[in-house]
Amino acid sequence: MVRLFDRDKIAEIIDTITRNKSRSILTGFGVFWGMFMLLLMLGGGDGIKEELNKNFEGFATNSGLIFGEATTKPYMGLKKGRYWQLTLRDIDRLNMMVPELEVVTPMLLGGGSPVSHKEMKMDAYVQGVTPEYSMIQEPKLLYGRYINEVDEKQRRRVCVIGEQVYKSLFPHGGDPCGETIIYHGANYQVIGVDVNNANISIGGSSEEMVTIPFSLMRQLEERGDEADILCIRMKEGEKFSAVSDRIREIIYRQHQIHPDDKAALMIFDAEEIFTLVDNIFKGVSLLIWIIGLGTVLAGAIGVSNIMMVTVRERTTEIGIRRAIGATPKMILSQIMSESVMLTAVSGTLGILFSVFVLNMIELSQTHNGILDAHFQISFWTAVMAIVLLSVLGLLAGLMPALRAMGIKPVDAMHDE
């Protein structure tokens, strides 16, 4: 039995490839480039998707936000362009009439305001929320805790600060819990640092946010039972899109808004956004595979062509080998071995180079020792690439090998 690879054959294959050095390098470069581009695009695509998903970090996928806008249609004697406000009574109505809802919690927005700690100052955004808001957007606490029920009931002057507020007001680092910051001339005790930097900006950047109890902000701003935003989370298995029209109908009826005035209530459906992003990247991944595989196949076709030329140039050599006893199987194994080796070496170099480049991209995305996203291929992707290389190498060498097997000693002598 003739083995596909043994020591003598490997030496012979290397000698053949060396004799056709420039041709082999040019052909191998096609496989190298194709494999490099395929894995680079796959790893890069995964990293970009991870970075984009961080914009929604901690935000519940089965949630939504609603807030009022000026009406665009007159209704029941009321003119268009009327401004109206969501209220706490809307929460009671929604909880009673829409059983699919798990949480409905209000939010008040204070806009940009100066905050300070000792000699340090900055402009920050302020929001008032209830403890239930953590079920809508889960905090990522570096220090301390979030707003709790006691804070809300007793209207405690406490706050949770965002990452940029923490860095600006406490530049020396350390745990700031127990320290006080000044907002609107009053002291607020820091109880937590939230480093969730999701880019779903509700009333301002989460990095520059100061969060205080809803009840306290309601009192300070003299907002009565008003709410700027209602944050909603669905029960397990329920979809926000299935109840959004019902929510709109209930609220419109209470606030005397025209049923067809869609612009009067803005609805943000987180699930739709997550689904859209996921579908976009599925399409991008498919496109990457099509382009990458096309490039790799082009390289494999180049290997097949070069092997055909090699067989044609070695017709006499192959004929002589047949004349002195080489079997068709020996000829087949040699040509196939040359094809597999050329493809495997070129493709493996492409894999290694893509991993190196992706690692450089990862290093450039690392800030303060924290990696923003993983620009790297998985273990199984690498295994799949190696299997693909092996199959392509065999296919690339198949036709040249069959042609070589058909060469007869007499025909080879005539060519000579």
PDB file of N, CA and C in Angstrom, residues 16 19-20 23 306-318 403 407 416:
ATOM      1  N   THR A  16       9.802  19.246  -6.221  1.00  0.00           N
ATOM      2  CA  THR A  16       8.971  19.655  -7.363  1.00  0.00           C
ATOM      3  C   THR A  16       8.487  21.092  -7.207  1.00  0.00           C
ATOM      4  N   ARG A  19      11.315  23.563  -7.687  1.00  0.00           N
ATOM      5  CA  ARG A  19      11.706  23.756  -9.079  1.00  0.00           C
ATOM      6  C   ARG A  19      10.751  24.702  -9.805  1.00  0.00           C
ATOM      7  N   ASN A  20       9.510  24.756  -9.345  1.00  0.00           N
ATOM      8  CA  ASN A  20       8.516  25.674  -9.921  1.00  0.00           C
ATOM      9  C   ASN A  20       8.202  26.776  -8.902  1.00  0.00           C
ATOM     10  N   ARG A  23       6.010  29.962  -9.827  1.00  0.00           N
ATOM     11  CA  ARG A  23       4.644  29.543 -10.151  1.00  0.00           C
ATOM     12  C   ARG A  23       3.929  29.070  -8.892  1.00  0.00           C
ATOM     13  N   ILE A 306      -2.313  25.014 -12.046  1.00  0.00           N
ATOM     14  CA  ILE A 306      -0.860  24.882 -12.000  1.00  0.00           C
ATOM     15  C   ILE A 306      -0.454  23.405 -11.985  1.00  0.00           C
ATOM     16  N   MET A 307      -1.269  22.590 -11.338  1.00  0.00           N
ATOM     17  CA  MET A 307      -0.970  21.160 -11.329  1.00  0.00           C
ATOM     18  C   MET A 307      -1.173  20.552 -12.722  1.00  0.00           C
ATOM     19  N   MET A 308      -2.147  21.051 -13.471  1.00  0.00           N
ATOM     20  CA  MET A 308      -2.344  20.583 -14.849  1.00  0.00           C
ATOM     21  C   MET A 308      -1.127  20.933 -15.710  1.00  0.00           C
ATOM     22  N   VAL A 309      -0.628  22.167 -15.544  1.00  0.00           N
ATOM     23  CA  VAL A 309       0.566  22.583 -16.280  1.00  0.00           C
ATOM     24  C   VAL A 309       1.760  21.728 -15.874  1.00  0.00           C
ATOM     25  N   THR A 310       1.870  21.455 -14.584  1.00  0.00           N
ATOM     26  CA  THR A 310       2.979  20.642 -14.086  1.00  0.00           C
ATOM     27  C   THR A 310       2.938  19.234 -14.679  1.00  0.00           C
ATOM     28  N   VAL A 311       1.745  18.660 -14.714  1.00  0.00           N
ATOM     29  CA  VAL A 311       1.590  17.309 -15.294  1.00  0.00           C
ATOM     30  C   VAL A 311       1.989  17.320 -16.758  1.00  0.00           C
ATOM     31  N   ARG A 312       1.568  18.370 -17.496  1.00  0.00           N
ATOM     32  CA  ARG A 312       1.904  18.458 -18.919  1.00  0.00           C
ATOM     33  C   ARG A 312       3.412  18.567 -19.110  1.00  0.00           C
ATOM     34  N   GLU A 313       4.065  19.356 -18.264  1.00  0.00           N
ATOM     35  CA  GLU A 313       5.513  19.518 -18.382  1.00  0.00           C
ATOM     36  C   GLU A 313       6.271  18.263 -17.974  1.00  0.00           C
ATOM     37  N   ARG A 314       5.654  17.442 -17.128  1.00  0.00           N
ATOM     38  CA  ARG A 314       6.327  16.240 -16.611  1.00  0.00           C
ATOM     39  C   ARG A 314       5.825  14.977 -17.296  1.00  0.00           C
ATOM     40  N   THR A 315       5.268  15.137 -18.487  1.00  0.00           N
ATOM     41  CA  THR A 315       4.737  13.972 -19.197  1.00  0.00           C
ATOM     42  C   THR A 315       5.803  12.898 -19.408  1.00  0.00           C
ATOM     43  N   THR A 316       6.980  13.328 -19.842  1.00  0.00           N
ATOM     44  CA  THR A 316       8.056  12.357 -20.084  1.00  0.00           C
ATOM     45  C   THR A 316       8.467  11.667 -18.790  1.00  0.00           C
ATOM     46  N   GLU A 317       8.633  12.460 -17.736  1.00  0.00           N
ATOM     47  CA  GLU A 317       9.025  11.897 -16.440  1.00  0.00           C
ATOM     48  C   GLU A 317       8.010  10.864 -15.960  1.00  0.00           C
ATOM     49  N   ILE A 318       6.718  11.209 -16.086  1.00  0.00           N
ATOM     50  CA  ILE A 318       5.663  10.296 -15.624  1.00  0.00           C
ATOM     51  C   ILE A 318       5.653   9.034 -16.478  1.00  0.00           C
ATOM     52  N   ARG A 403      -5.446  12.933 -15.108  1.00  0.00           N
ATOM     53  CA  ARG A 403      -4.745  13.132 -16.385  1.00  0.00           C
ATOM     54  C   ARG A 403      -3.387  12.433 -16.354  1.00  0.00           C
ATOM     55  N   ILE A 407      -1.473   8.900 -18.677  1.00  0.00           N
ATOM     56  CA  ILE A 407      -0.286   8.991 -19.528  1.00  0.00           C
ATOM     57  C   ILE A 407       0.333   7.598 -19.703  1.00  0.00           C
ATOM     58  N   GLU A 416       8.621  13.238 -26.149  1.00  0.00           N
ATOM     59  CA  GLU A 416      10.032  13.540 -26.009  1.00  0.00           C
ATOM     60  C   GLU A 416      10.678  13.690 -27.399  1.00  0.00           C
TER      61      GLU A 416
END
